[in-house]
PDB file of C-alpha atoms in Angstrom:
ATOM      1  CA  MET R   1     -80.983-177.891  48.187  1.00 90.00           C
ATOM      2  CA  ILE R   2     -78.803-175.798  50.463  1.00 95.00           C
ATOM      3  CA  ARG R   3     -79.773-175.774  54.152  1.00 95.00           C
ATOM      4  CA  ILE R   4     -79.057-172.794  56.356  1.00 96.00           C
ATOM      5  CA  LYS R   5     -79.283-173.229  60.120  1.00 96.00           C
ATOM      6  CA  LEU R   6     -79.930-170.207  62.302  1.00 96.00           C
ATOM      7  CA  LYS R   7     -80.330-170.913  66.019  1.00 95.00           C
ATOM      8  CA  GLY R   8     -82.219-174.152  65.364  1.00 95.00           C
ATOM      9  CA  ILE R   9     -84.297-172.821  62.445  1.00 97.00           C
ATOM     10  CA  THR R  10     -83.768-174.683  59.164  1.00 96.00           C
ATOM     11  CA  PHE R  11     -83.984-172.554  56.023  1.00 97.00           C
ATOM     12  CA  TYR R  12     -83.981-174.132  52.578  1.00 96.00           C
ATOM     13  CA  SER R  13     -82.623-172.610  49.394  1.00 95.00           C
ATOM     14  CA  GLY R  14     -83.671-174.286  46.179  1.00 92.00           C
ATOM     15  CA  THR R  15     -86.035-174.174  43.242  1.00 93.00           C
ATOM     16  CA  PHE R  16     -89.757-173.788  43.733  1.00 94.00           C
ATOM     17  CA  ASP R  17     -90.363-177.409  42.718  1.00 95.00           C
ATOM     18  CA  GLN R  18     -87.835-178.662  45.271  1.00 94.00           C
ATOM     19  CA  ILE R  19     -89.395-176.649  48.082  1.00 95.00           C
ATOM     20  CA  TYR R  20     -92.936-177.457  46.946  1.00 95.00           C
ATOM     21  CA  ASP R  21     -92.223-181.206  46.918  1.00 95.00           C
ATOM     22  CA  LYS R  22     -90.744-181.019  50.405  1.00 94.00           C
ATOM     23  CA  PHE R  23     -93.744-179.006  51.585  1.00 94.00           C
ATOM     24  CA  GLU R  24     -96.175-181.550  50.142  1.00 92.00           C
ATOM     25  CA  ASN R  25     -94.472-184.235  52.224  1.00 91.00           C
ATOM     26  CA  SER R  26     -94.420-182.239  55.460  1.00 91.00           C
ATOM     27  CA  THR R  27     -96.811-179.933  57.320  1.00 92.00           C
ATOM     28  CA  VAL R  28     -95.731-176.356  58.140  1.00 97.00           C
ATOM     29  CA  LEU R  29     -93.936-173.851  55.910  1.00 97.00           C
ATOM     30  CA  VAL R  30     -92.921-170.436  57.277  1.00 97.00           C
ATOM     31  CA  ALA R  31     -91.436-167.320  55.670  1.00 95.00           C
ATOM     32  CA  PRO R  32     -90.056-165.171  58.512  1.00 93.00           C
ATOM     33  CA  ALA R  33     -89.109-161.566  57.777  1.00 89.00           C
ATOM     34  CA  ALA R  34     -85.718-160.143  58.775  1.00 87.00           C
ATOM     35  CA  SER R  35     -87.192-157.871  61.433  1.00 85.00           C
ATOM     36  CA  ALA R  36     -88.985-160.821  63.042  1.00 89.00           C
ATOM     37  CA  LEU R  37     -85.855-162.989  63.025  1.00 91.00           C
ATOM     38  CA  ALA R  38     -83.915-160.207  64.716  1.00 88.00           C
ATOM     39  CA  ASP R  39     -86.088-160.607  67.828  1.00 87.00           C
ATOM     40  CA  ILE R  40     -86.060-164.390  68.293  1.00 93.00           C
ATOM     41  CA  ASP R  41     -83.778-164.122  71.331  1.00 91.00           C
ATOM     42  CA  VAL R  42     -86.557-162.437  73.305  1.00 91.00           C
ATOM     43  CA  LYS R  43     -89.638-163.918  71.608  1.00 92.00           C
ATOM     44  CA  LYS R  44     -89.248-167.473  72.881  1.00 93.00           C
ATOM     45  CA  LYS R  45     -92.585-168.902  71.692  1.00 94.00           C
ATOM     46  CA  TYR R  46     -92.098-167.459  68.240  1.00 95.00           C
ATOM     47  CA  HIS R  47     -88.546-168.834  68.078  1.00 96.00           C
ATOM     48  CA  LEU R  48     -89.771-172.271  69.133  1.00 96.00           C
ATOM     49  CA  SER R  49     -92.493-172.250  66.463  1.00 96.00           C
ATOM     50  CA  LEU R  50     -89.883-171.482  63.800  1.00 97.00           C
ATOM     51  CA  LYS R  51     -87.653-174.294  65.038  1.00 97.00           C
ATOM     52  CA  LYS R  52     -90.593-176.714  64.912  1.00 96.00           C
ATOM     53  CA  ALA R  53     -91.588-175.678  61.388  1.00 97.00           C
ATOM     54  CA  ASP R  54     -90.766-178.240  58.711  1.00 96.00           C
ATOM     55  CA  ILE R  55     -89.535-175.669  56.204  1.00 96.00           C
ATOM     56  CA  ALA R  56     -88.438-172.043  56.448  1.00 97.00           C
ATOM     57  CA  ILE R  57     -87.922-170.190  53.187  1.00 96.00           C
ATOM     58  CA  LEU R  58     -85.656-167.202  52.611  1.00 94.00           C
ATOM     59  CA  ASP R  59     -88.192-164.405  52.575  1.00 91.00           C
ATOM     60  CA  SER R  60     -85.669-161.747  53.599  1.00 89.00           C
ATOM     61  CA  GLY R  61     -83.585-160.194  50.843  1.00 88.00           C
ATOM     62  CA  PHE R  62     -81.295-158.680  53.476  1.00 89.00           C
ATOM     63  CA  PHE R  63     -80.638-162.112  54.985  1.00 92.00           C
ATOM     64  CA  CYS R  64     -79.804-163.463  51.508  1.00 92.00           C
ATOM     65  CA  ILE R  65     -77.372-160.575  50.894  1.00 91.00           C
ATOM     66  CA  LEU R  66     -75.651-161.228  54.227  1.00 92.00           C
ATOM     67  CA  LEU R  67     -75.327-164.922  53.371  1.00 94.00           C
ATOM     68  CA  LYS R  68     -73.720-164.070  50.043  1.00 93.00           C
ATOM     69  CA  ILE R  69     -71.309-161.480  51.464  1.00 93.00           C
ATOM     70  CA  LEU R  70     -70.405-162.945  54.848  1.00 94.00           C
ATOM     71  CA  LYS R  71     -70.778-166.681  54.140  1.00 95.00           C
ATOM     72  CA  ARG R  72     -69.958-166.586  50.420  1.00 94.00           C
ATOM     73  CA  VAL R  73     -72.858-168.845  49.548  1.00 94.00           C
ATOM     74  CA  ASN R  74     -75.288-168.166  46.712  1.00 91.00           C
ATOM     75  CA  VAL R  75     -78.809-168.723  47.937  1.00 92.00           C
ATOM     76  CA  GLN R  76     -82.146-168.300  46.218  1.00 85.00           C
ATOM     77  CA  LYS R  77     -84.462-165.783  47.816  1.00 88.00           C
ATOM     78  CA  PHE R  78     -87.990-167.165  47.982  1.00 89.00           C
ATOM     79  CA  SER R  79     -90.363-164.677  49.509  1.00 89.00           C
ATOM     80  CA  GLY R  80     -93.692-165.688  50.949  1.00 89.00           C
ATOM     81  CA  TYR R  81     -95.265-163.609  48.167  1.00 89.00           C
ATOM     82  CA  LEU R  82     -93.500-165.501  45.363  1.00 91.00           C
ATOM     83  CA  PHE R  83     -94.005-168.909  46.938  1.00 94.00           C
ATOM     84  CA  LEU R  84     -97.721-168.272  47.426  1.00 94.00           C
ATOM     85  CA  GLU R  85     -98.072-166.967  43.850  1.00 93.00           C
ATOM     86  CA  LEU R  86     -96.489-170.134  42.427  1.00 94.00           C
ATOM     87  CA  PHE R  87     -98.245-172.384  44.917  1.00 95.00           C
ATOM     88  CA  LEU R  88    -101.666-171.116  43.837  1.00 95.00           C
ATOM     89  CA  THR R  89    -100.716-171.900  40.240  1.00 93.00           C
ATOM     90  CA  LYS R  90     -99.566-175.448  40.971  1.00 92.00           C
ATOM     91  CA  ALA R  91    -101.863-176.658  43.773  1.00 91.00           C
ATOM     92  CA  ALA R  92    -104.745-178.874  42.702  1.00 87.00           C
ATOM     93  CA  LYS R  93    -107.849-176.696  42.283  1.00 91.00           C
ATOM     94  CA  HIS R  94    -110.223-179.339  43.654  1.00 91.00           C
ATOM     95  CA  ASN R  95    -108.560-179.500  47.068  1.00 93.00           C
ATOM     96  CA  LYS R  96    -110.235-177.836  50.038  1.00 96.00           C
ATOM     97  CA  ILE R  97    -108.518-174.669  51.254  1.00 97.00           C
ATOM     98  CA  LEU R  98    -109.037-172.919  54.566  1.00 97.00           C
ATOM     99  CA  LEU R  99    -108.014-169.258  54.695  1.00 98.00           C
ATOM    100  CA  ILE R 100    -107.313-167.807  58.140  1.00 97.00           C
ATOM    101  CA  ASN R 101    -107.661-164.045  57.804  1.00 96.00           C
ATOM    102  CA  PRO R 102    -107.333-161.003  60.100  1.00 94.00           C
ATOM    103  CA  THR R 103    -110.627-159.299  59.102  1.00 95.00           C
ATOM    104  CA  LYS R 104    -113.950-159.930  57.378  1.00 95.00           C
ATOM    105  CA  LYS R 105    -112.802-157.688  54.541  1.00 95.00           C
ATOM    106  CA  SER R 106    -109.729-159.889  54.070  1.00 95.00           C
ATOM    107  CA  ASN R 107    -111.994-162.941  54.079  1.00 95.00           C
ATOM    108  CA  TYR R 108    -113.940-161.512  51.159  1.00 95.00           C
ATOM    109  CA  LEU R 109    -110.954-160.266  49.152  1.00 95.00           C
ATOM    110  CA  ASN R 110    -108.828-163.385  49.660  1.00 96.00           C
ATOM    111  CA  SER R 111    -111.650-165.788  48.847  1.00 96.00           C
ATOM    112  CA  ARG R 112    -112.482-163.796  45.716  1.00 96.00           C
ATOM    113  CA  LEU R 113    -108.843-163.972  44.578  1.00 95.00           C
ATOM    114  CA  LEU R 114    -108.735-167.762  44.945  1.00 96.00           C
ATOM    115  CA  LYS R 115    -112.028-168.142  43.082  1.00 95.00           C
ATOM    116  CA  LYS R 116    -110.572-166.127  40.201  1.00 94.00           C
ATOM    117  CA  LYS R 117    -107.623-168.525  40.181  1.00 94.00           C
ATOM    118  CA  GLY R 118    -109.974-171.481  39.796  1.00 95.00           C
ATOM    119  CA  PHE R 119    -110.308-172.829  43.323  1.00 95.00           C
ATOM    120  CA  LYS R 120    -113.784-174.065  44.228  1.00 92.00           C
ATOM    121  CA  ASN R 121    -113.662-175.333  47.821  1.00 96.00           C
ATOM    122  CA  ILE R 122    -112.671-172.271  49.851  1.00 97.00           C
ATOM    123  CA  LEU R 123    -113.601-171.499  53.424  1.00 97.00           C
ATOM    124  CA  GLY R 124    -112.605-168.283  55.182  1.00 97.00           C
ATOM    125  CA  TYR R 125    -112.135-167.915  58.934  1.00 97.00           C
ATOM    126  CA  THR R 126    -111.727-164.566  60.666  1.00 97.00           C
ATOM    127  CA  ALA R 127    -109.177-165.048  63.413  1.00 95.00           C
ATOM    128  CA  PRO R 128    -109.806-163.498  66.824  1.00 94.00           C
ATOM    129  CA  LEU R 129    -107.216-161.279  68.468  1.00 91.00           C
ATOM    130  CA  TYR R 130    -104.995-163.964  69.948  1.00 91.00           C
ATOM    131  CA  LYS R 131    -103.559-163.563  73.434  1.00 84.00           C
ATOM    132  CA  LYS R 132    -100.189-164.785  74.715  1.00 81.00           C
ATOM    133  CA  ASN R 133    -101.541-168.239  75.504  1.00 86.00           C
ATOM    134  CA  LEU R 134    -102.931-169.010  72.075  1.00 93.00           C
ATOM    135  CA  VAL R 135    -106.035-171.195  72.207  1.00 94.00           C
ATOM    136  CA  ASP R 136    -108.750-171.378  69.529  1.00 96.00           C
ATOM    137  CA  LEU R 137    -111.076-174.325  70.033  1.00 96.00           C
ATOM    138  CA  ASP R 138    -113.492-172.993  67.410  1.00 96.00           C
ATOM    139  CA  LEU R 139    -110.738-173.166  64.800  1.00 97.00           C
ATOM    140  CA  ILE R 140    -109.730-176.694  65.832  1.00 97.00           C
ATOM    141  CA  LYS R 141    -113.347-177.814  65.507  1.00 96.00           C
ATOM    142  CA  LEU R 142    -113.640-176.117  62.117  1.00 97.00           C
ATOM    143  CA  VAL R 143    -110.499-177.787  60.772  1.00 97.00           C
ATOM    144  CA  ASN R 144    -111.555-181.215  62.048  1.00 96.00           C
ATOM    145  CA  ASN R 145    -114.997-180.873  60.440  1.00 96.00           C
ATOM    146  CA  TYR R 146    -114.032-179.170  57.177  1.00 96.00           C
ATOM    147  CA  LYS R 147    -110.919-181.338  56.630  1.00 95.00           C
ATOM    148  CA  PRO R 148    -108.972-178.925  54.394  1.00 96.00           C
ATOM    149  CA  ARG R 149    -106.007-180.121  52.375  1.00 95.00           C
ATOM    150  CA  TYR R 150    -104.344-176.723  52.729  1.00 96.00           C
ATOM    151  CA  VAL R 151    -104.502-174.039  55.402  1.00 97.00           C
ATOM    152  CA  ILE R 152    -103.168-170.619  54.410  1.00 97.00           C
ATOM    153  CA  ILE R 153    -102.593-168.337  57.396  1.00 97.00           C
ATOM    154  CA  ASN R 154    -102.732-164.663  56.459  1.00 95.00           C
ATOM    155  CA  ILE R 155    -102.360-163.003  59.849  1.00 93.00           C
ATOM    156  CA  GLY R 156     -99.318-161.175  61.256  1.00 83.00           C
ATOM    157  CA  GLY R 157     -95.864-162.674  61.577  1.00 76.00           C
ATOM    158  CA  GLY R 158     -94.958-163.719  65.081  1.00 88.00           C
ATOM    159  CA  THR R 159     -98.465-165.070  65.681  1.00 93.00           C
ATOM    160  CA  GLN R 160     -99.207-167.075  62.536  1.00 95.00           C
ATOM    161  CA  GLU R 161     -96.248-169.402  63.101  1.00 96.00           C
ATOM    162  CA  ILE R 162     -97.370-170.133  66.667  1.00 96.00           C
ATOM    163  CA  LEU R 163    -100.900-170.734  65.376  1.00 97.00           C
ATOM    164  CA  ALA R 164     -99.571-173.158  62.754  1.00 97.00           C
ATOM    165  CA  GLN R 165     -97.863-175.268  65.410  1.00 96.00           C
ATOM    166  CA  TYR R 166    -100.971-175.107  67.583  1.00 96.00           C
ATOM    167  CA  LEU R 167    -102.991-176.517  64.689  1.00 96.00           C
ATOM    168  CA  LYS R 168    -100.412-179.161  63.861  1.00 95.00           C
ATOM    169  CA  GLU R 169    -100.369-180.416  67.441  1.00 95.00           C
ATOM    170  CA  ASN R 170    -104.117-180.306  68.132  1.00 95.00           C
ATOM    171  CA  ILE R 171    -106.060-181.310  65.034  1.00 94.00           C
ATOM    172  CA  LYS R 172    -106.955-184.890  64.221  1.00 89.00           C
ATOM    173  CA  LYS R 173    -104.040-186.509  62.438  1.00 79.00           C
ATOM    174  CA  ARG R 174    -104.474-186.367  58.673  1.00 81.00           C
ATOM    175  CA  LYS R 175    -102.634-185.082  55.627  1.00 88.00           C
ATOM    176  CA  ILE R 176    -102.660-181.291  55.841  1.00 94.00           C
ATOM    177  CA  ASN R 177    -100.291-178.547  54.734  1.00 96.00           C
ATOM    178  CA  ILE R 178    -100.116-175.237  56.586  1.00 97.00           C
ATOM    179  CA  LEU R 179     -98.676-172.243  54.793  1.00 97.00           C
ATOM    180  CA  CYS R 180     -97.657-169.156  56.815  1.00 96.00           C
ATOM    181  CA  THR R 181     -97.278-166.313  54.348  1.00 92.00           C
ATOM    182  CA  GLY R 182     -98.861-163.456  56.290  1.00 86.00           C
ATOM    183  CA  ALA R 183     -99.442-160.373  54.177  1.00 85.00           C
ATOM    184  CA  ALA R 184     -98.403-162.044  50.897  1.00 88.00           C
ATOM    185  CA  ILE R 185    -101.970-162.571  49.728  1.00 92.00           C
ATOM    186  CA  ALA R 186    -102.815-158.961  50.633  1.00 88.00           C
ATOM    187  CA  PHE R 187    -100.169-157.801  48.124  1.00 85.00           C
ATOM    188  CA  MET R 188    -102.065-159.725  45.441  1.00 88.00           C
ATOM    189  CA  THR R 189    -105.491-158.377  46.378  1.00 89.00           C
ATOM    190  CA  GLY R 190    -104.263-154.788  46.738  1.00 81.00           C
ATOM    191  CA  GLU R 191    -105.199-154.601  50.397  1.00 80.00           C
ATOM    192  CA  GLN R 192    -101.580-153.842  51.297  1.00 73.00           C
ATOM    193  CA  ALA R 193     -98.525-152.355  49.547  1.00 59.00           C
ATOM    194  CA  PRO R 194     -98.439-152.906  45.748  1.00 68.00           C
ATOM    195  CA  ILE R 195     -95.676-155.518  45.587  1.00 65.00           C
ATOM    196  CA  ASN R 196     -95.263-157.470  42.341  1.00 69.00           C
ATOM    197  CA  LYS R 197     -92.803-159.960  40.832  1.00 71.00           C
ATOM    198  CA  ILE R 198     -90.380-157.274  39.632  1.00 66.00           C
ATOM    199  CA  VAL R 199     -90.275-155.575  43.037  1.00 61.00           C
ATOM    200  CA  ASP R 200     -89.791-158.956  44.695  1.00 65.00           C
ATOM    201  CA  LYS R 201     -87.095-160.094  42.244  1.00 71.00           C
ATOM    202  CA  PHE R 202     -84.879-157.091  42.965  1.00 59.00           C
ATOM    203  CA  TYR R 203     -85.276-157.310  46.755  1.00 66.00           C
ATOM    204  CA  LEU R 204     -87.267-154.058  46.896  1.00 59.00           C
ATOM    205  CA  GLY R 205     -90.266-155.253  48.862  1.00 62.00           C
ATOM    206  CA  TRP R 206     -88.969-153.556  52.005  1.00 59.00           C
ATOM    207  CA  LEU R 207     -88.738-150.208  50.167  1.00 61.00           C
ATOM    208  CA  VAL R 208     -92.257-150.383  48.737  1.00 60.00           C
ATOM    209  CA  ARG R 209     -93.675-151.265  52.147  1.00 66.00           C
ATOM    210  CA  LEU R 210     -91.641-148.471  53.757  1.00 64.00           C
ATOM    211  CA  LEU R 211     -92.989-145.907  51.276  1.00 65.00           C
ATOM    212  CA  HIS R 212     -96.506-147.261  51.629  1.00 66.00           C
ATOM    213  CA  ASN R 213     -96.500-147.168  55.439  1.00 70.00           C
ATOM    214  CA  PRO R 214     -93.368-145.377  56.723  1.00 72.00           C
ATOM    215  CA  ARG R 215     -94.506-145.119  60.332  1.00 74.00           C
ATOM    216  CA  GLU R 216     -94.728-148.900  60.735  1.00 68.00           C
ATOM    217  CA  TYR R 217     -91.999-150.132  58.412  1.00 62.00           C
ATOM    218  CA  PHE R 218     -89.220-147.703  59.292  1.00 72.00           C
ATOM    219  CA  ILE R 219     -88.767-149.417  62.667  1.00 75.00           C
ATOM    220  CA  ARG R 220     -88.944-152.861  61.038  1.00 75.00           C
ATOM    221  CA  THR R 221     -86.303-151.885  58.491  1.00 76.00           C
ATOM    222  CA  ILE R 222     -83.932-150.673  61.218  1.00 82.00           C
ATOM    223  CA  LEU R 223     -84.539-153.831  63.260  1.00 82.00           C
ATOM    224  CA  SER R 224     -83.441-155.963  60.312  1.00 85.00           C
ATOM    225  CA  PHE R 225     -79.841-154.851  60.782  1.00 87.00           C
ATOM    226  CA  LYS R 226     -79.774-156.799  64.051  1.00 90.00           C
ATOM    227  CA  LEU R 227     -79.417-159.918  61.883  1.00 92.00           C
ATOM    228  CA  LEU R 228     -75.723-159.091  61.651  1.00 93.00           C
ATOM    229  CA  LYS R 229     -75.198-160.209  65.252  1.00 94.00           C
ATOM    230  CA  TYR R 230     -75.993-163.830  64.335  1.00 94.00           C
ATOM    231  CA  PHE R 231     -73.214-163.854  61.760  1.00 94.00           C
ATOM    232  CA  PHE R 232     -70.690-162.253  64.092  1.00 93.00           C
ATOM    233  CA  LYS R 233     -71.586-164.736  66.858  1.00 93.00           C
ATOM    234  CA  GLY R 234     -71.247-167.745  64.540  1.00 94.00           C
ATOM    235  CA  CYS R 235     -74.935-168.670  64.763  1.00 94.00           C
ATOM    236  CA  VAL R 236     -75.333-169.204  61.001  1.00 95.00           C
ATOM    237  CA  LYS R 237     -74.305-172.582  59.589  1.00 95.00           C
ATOM    238  CA  ILE R 238     -74.401-173.720  55.948  1.00 95.00           C
ATOM    239  CA  TYR R 239     -75.023-177.318  54.803  1.00 92.00           C
ATOM    240  CA  LYS R 240     -74.720-178.160  51.118  1.00 83.00           C
TER     241      LYS R 240
END
């Protein structure tokens, strides 16, 4: 696998099986969007959570294009959507899964999706509106009692990664994998923009989301261009 270092964050480019195997032997996987990465200089807690993550995958098509053009390295884009899709196909159906969702509606839709895919032991948790100093003792208690094999966090980027580290550092030590894929599951359930494998393959997820919700995603799309500064400042390193 190729490793890409960006200000202490380690991204991996490889096949699904390579990334999946590494994930199975670690704890936290994140899939940061380009617009979120562009703000890590000011969002210190978020930046730290990304640095502490065991694996970051290349969710951003724009980041992959910049790597190919400016660093002349061919990398494999692996969006949170695609990784989650393949993960739900490969993960053992008997394992306990905890879904952390933003709303009760999401709880219902996401749990129903996993049941259709053959999973039996699913528990949904509706996350509160987290403040700057993220603390959720109810969630820690739930995880310790339920003992899930996998935790899939489906809340917004910038918070889910901090929550993942909070869980990793505060739950009783046991084998657990925490997947931060945000809205990816909502693409599958239809709760958010209708992204599919073809849209994802051709790096068009940003366009579909922009058309679906222009007010929110126009700003995010513009922010993504701030990624260029990391290349110009020499903050991107490649390790083969």
